[in-house]
Amino acid sequence: MFSNIGWGEMMVLLVAALVILGPERLPGAITWTTRSLRQVRDYASGASQQLKDELGTDFDDLRKPLADLNQLRGMTPRAVITKHLLDGDDSIFTGKFDEKPQSGTQSSTPQSGTPNMTKSSGSSPLPTGDRPPIDPDAT
């Protein structure tokens, strides 16, 4: 309930209440406020329980769209992309890629005219002294 109020604001409210109510009436006002808040919370939980009892399974049907809405409210763009486009695989964001090459992605024969020109997954660095492959059609 007071999640948006920080300690500074609480101190200002306490000092204001102390000045307005005075030290003799402040404890009574605090107990009355806490008792009223507890009673309102009990009424709200009792009302939701009464609705659940009266509606039965229809109450769950009403709650499902609200639960879906709350789930969408907590979605970030990264979570949406991961869930819907990448089927839950977030390795593109975390940098933890598979080290296994997929079938058909590596070729062991060099292309014509360029030595050491192999298609690789790019996950292993070139040995020292080797030149990177160059595609003359691309440059």
XYZ file of C-alpha atoms in Angstrom:
139
model
C 0.000 0.000 0.000
C 2.791 2.406 0.876
C 5.240 1.133 -1.721
C 5.653 4.574 -3.336
C 6.363 6.359 -0.062
C 9.986 6.472 1.044
C 11.452 6.958 4.491
C 11.760 10.718 3.997
C 8.074 11.090 3.203
C 7.144 8.871 6.157
C 9.148 11.114 8.489
C 7.430 14.225 7.096
C 4.009 12.600 7.608
C 4.934 11.555 11.141
C 6.128 15.060 12.051
C 2.995 16.588 10.478
C 0.770 14.161 12.419
C 2.661 14.938 15.620
C 2.185 18.690 15.089
C -1.479 18.409 14.054
C -2.681 15.789 16.557
C -0.238 16.362 19.369
C 1.679 13.731 21.329
C -1.304 12.680 23.465
C -3.697 11.837 20.585
C -1.132 10.411 18.089
C -0.986 6.819 19.510
C -4.800 6.579 19.471
C -4.929 7.818 15.867
C -2.307 5.267 14.796
C -4.193 2.363 16.426
C -7.488 3.539 14.891
C -5.849 3.762 11.425
C -4.282 0.294 11.641
C -7.529 -1.231 12.908
C -9.488 0.412 10.057
C -7.004 -0.759 7.417
C -7.111 -4.318 8.782
C -10.927 -4.259 8.728
C -11.009 -2.997 5.105
C -8.566 -5.763 4.094
C -10.759 -8.381 5.808
C -13.848 -7.050 4.014
C -12.090 -7.202 0.648
C -10.861 -10.762 1.151
C -14.302 -11.809 2.402
C -15.970 -10.271 -0.649
C -13.636 -12.083 -3.047
C -14.210 -15.372 -1.194
C -17.988 -14.819 -1.356
C -17.757 -14.153 -5.122
C -15.692 -17.301 -5.568
C -18.231 -19.367 -3.638
C -21.239 -17.971 -5.539
C -19.766 -18.052 -9.049
C -17.879 -21.345 -8.751
C -16.036 -22.180 -11.967
C -17.251 -18.991 -13.647
C -15.045 -17.042 -11.219
C -11.987 -18.821 -12.614
C -13.123 -17.919 -16.139
C -13.240 -14.270 -15.075
C -9.802 -14.448 -13.457
C -8.046 -16.014 -16.475
C -8.144 -12.879 -18.706
C -6.916 -10.803 -15.761
C -4.041 -13.217 -15.176
C -3.154 -13.066 -18.878
C -3.226 -9.272 -18.744
C -0.930 -9.234 -15.698
C 1.446 -11.600 -17.492
C 1.532 -9.296 -20.537
C 2.045 -6.266 -18.314
C 5.258 -7.791 -16.984
C 6.638 -8.628 -20.442
C 9.666 -6.748 -21.655
C 10.628 -6.552 -25.336
C 13.406 -9.066 -24.673
C 10.973 -11.504 -23.038
C 8.496 -11.161 -25.923
C 11.193 -11.859 -28.519
C 12.544 -14.786 -26.523
C 9.123 -16.329 -25.971
C 7.483 -15.859 -29.356
C 10.273 -15.658 -31.909
C 13.023 -17.765 -30.356
C 10.836 -20.395 -28.603
C 12.324 -19.589 -25.198
C 15.974 -19.878 -26.325
C 17.684 -16.766 -24.973
C 21.203 -17.754 -26.017
C 21.291 -14.883 -28.510
C 21.029 -12.444 -25.582
C 23.270 -14.270 -23.117
C 26.050 -15.161 -25.577
C 25.901 -18.872 -24.750
C 25.741 -20.367 -28.211
C 25.952 -24.036 -29.078
C 29.511 -25.066 -29.893
C 28.299 -27.985 -32.023
C 28.167 -27.231 -35.754
C 24.916 -28.074 -37.436
C 24.875 -30.787 -40.089
C 25.802 -29.506 -43.536
C 27.347 -26.228 -42.391
C 31.008 -27.247 -42.679
C 32.694 -28.061 -45.932
C 36.080 -29.743 -45.936
C 36.927 -28.912 -49.557
C 38.415 -25.524 -50.397
C 36.611 -23.342 -52.888
C 38.180 -22.785 -56.289
C 41.125 -20.403 -56.407
C 41.410 -19.701 -52.660
C 43.384 -21.960 -50.360
C 42.072 -22.713 -46.825
C 38.628 -21.431 -47.783
C 36.244 -23.532 -45.718
C 32.783 -22.722 -44.474
C 32.831 -22.860 -40.705
C 30.470 -21.939 -37.952
C 32.786 -19.123 -36.880
C 32.975 -20.383 -33.305
C 36.689 -21.325 -33.348
C 39.470 -18.797 -33.972
C 41.955 -19.205 -36.810
C 45.319 -20.743 -35.967
C 48.222 -18.319 -35.683
C 49.624 -17.289 -39.049
C 46.571 -18.364 -41.122
C 44.874 -15.748 -43.216
C 41.131 -15.349 -42.973
C 39.132 -16.611 -45.948
C 38.226 -13.970 -48.501
C 35.324 -14.198 -50.888
C 36.385 -12.420 -54.103
C 32.769 -12.118 -55.257
C 31.794 -10.259 -52.085
C 34.630 -7.724 -52.143
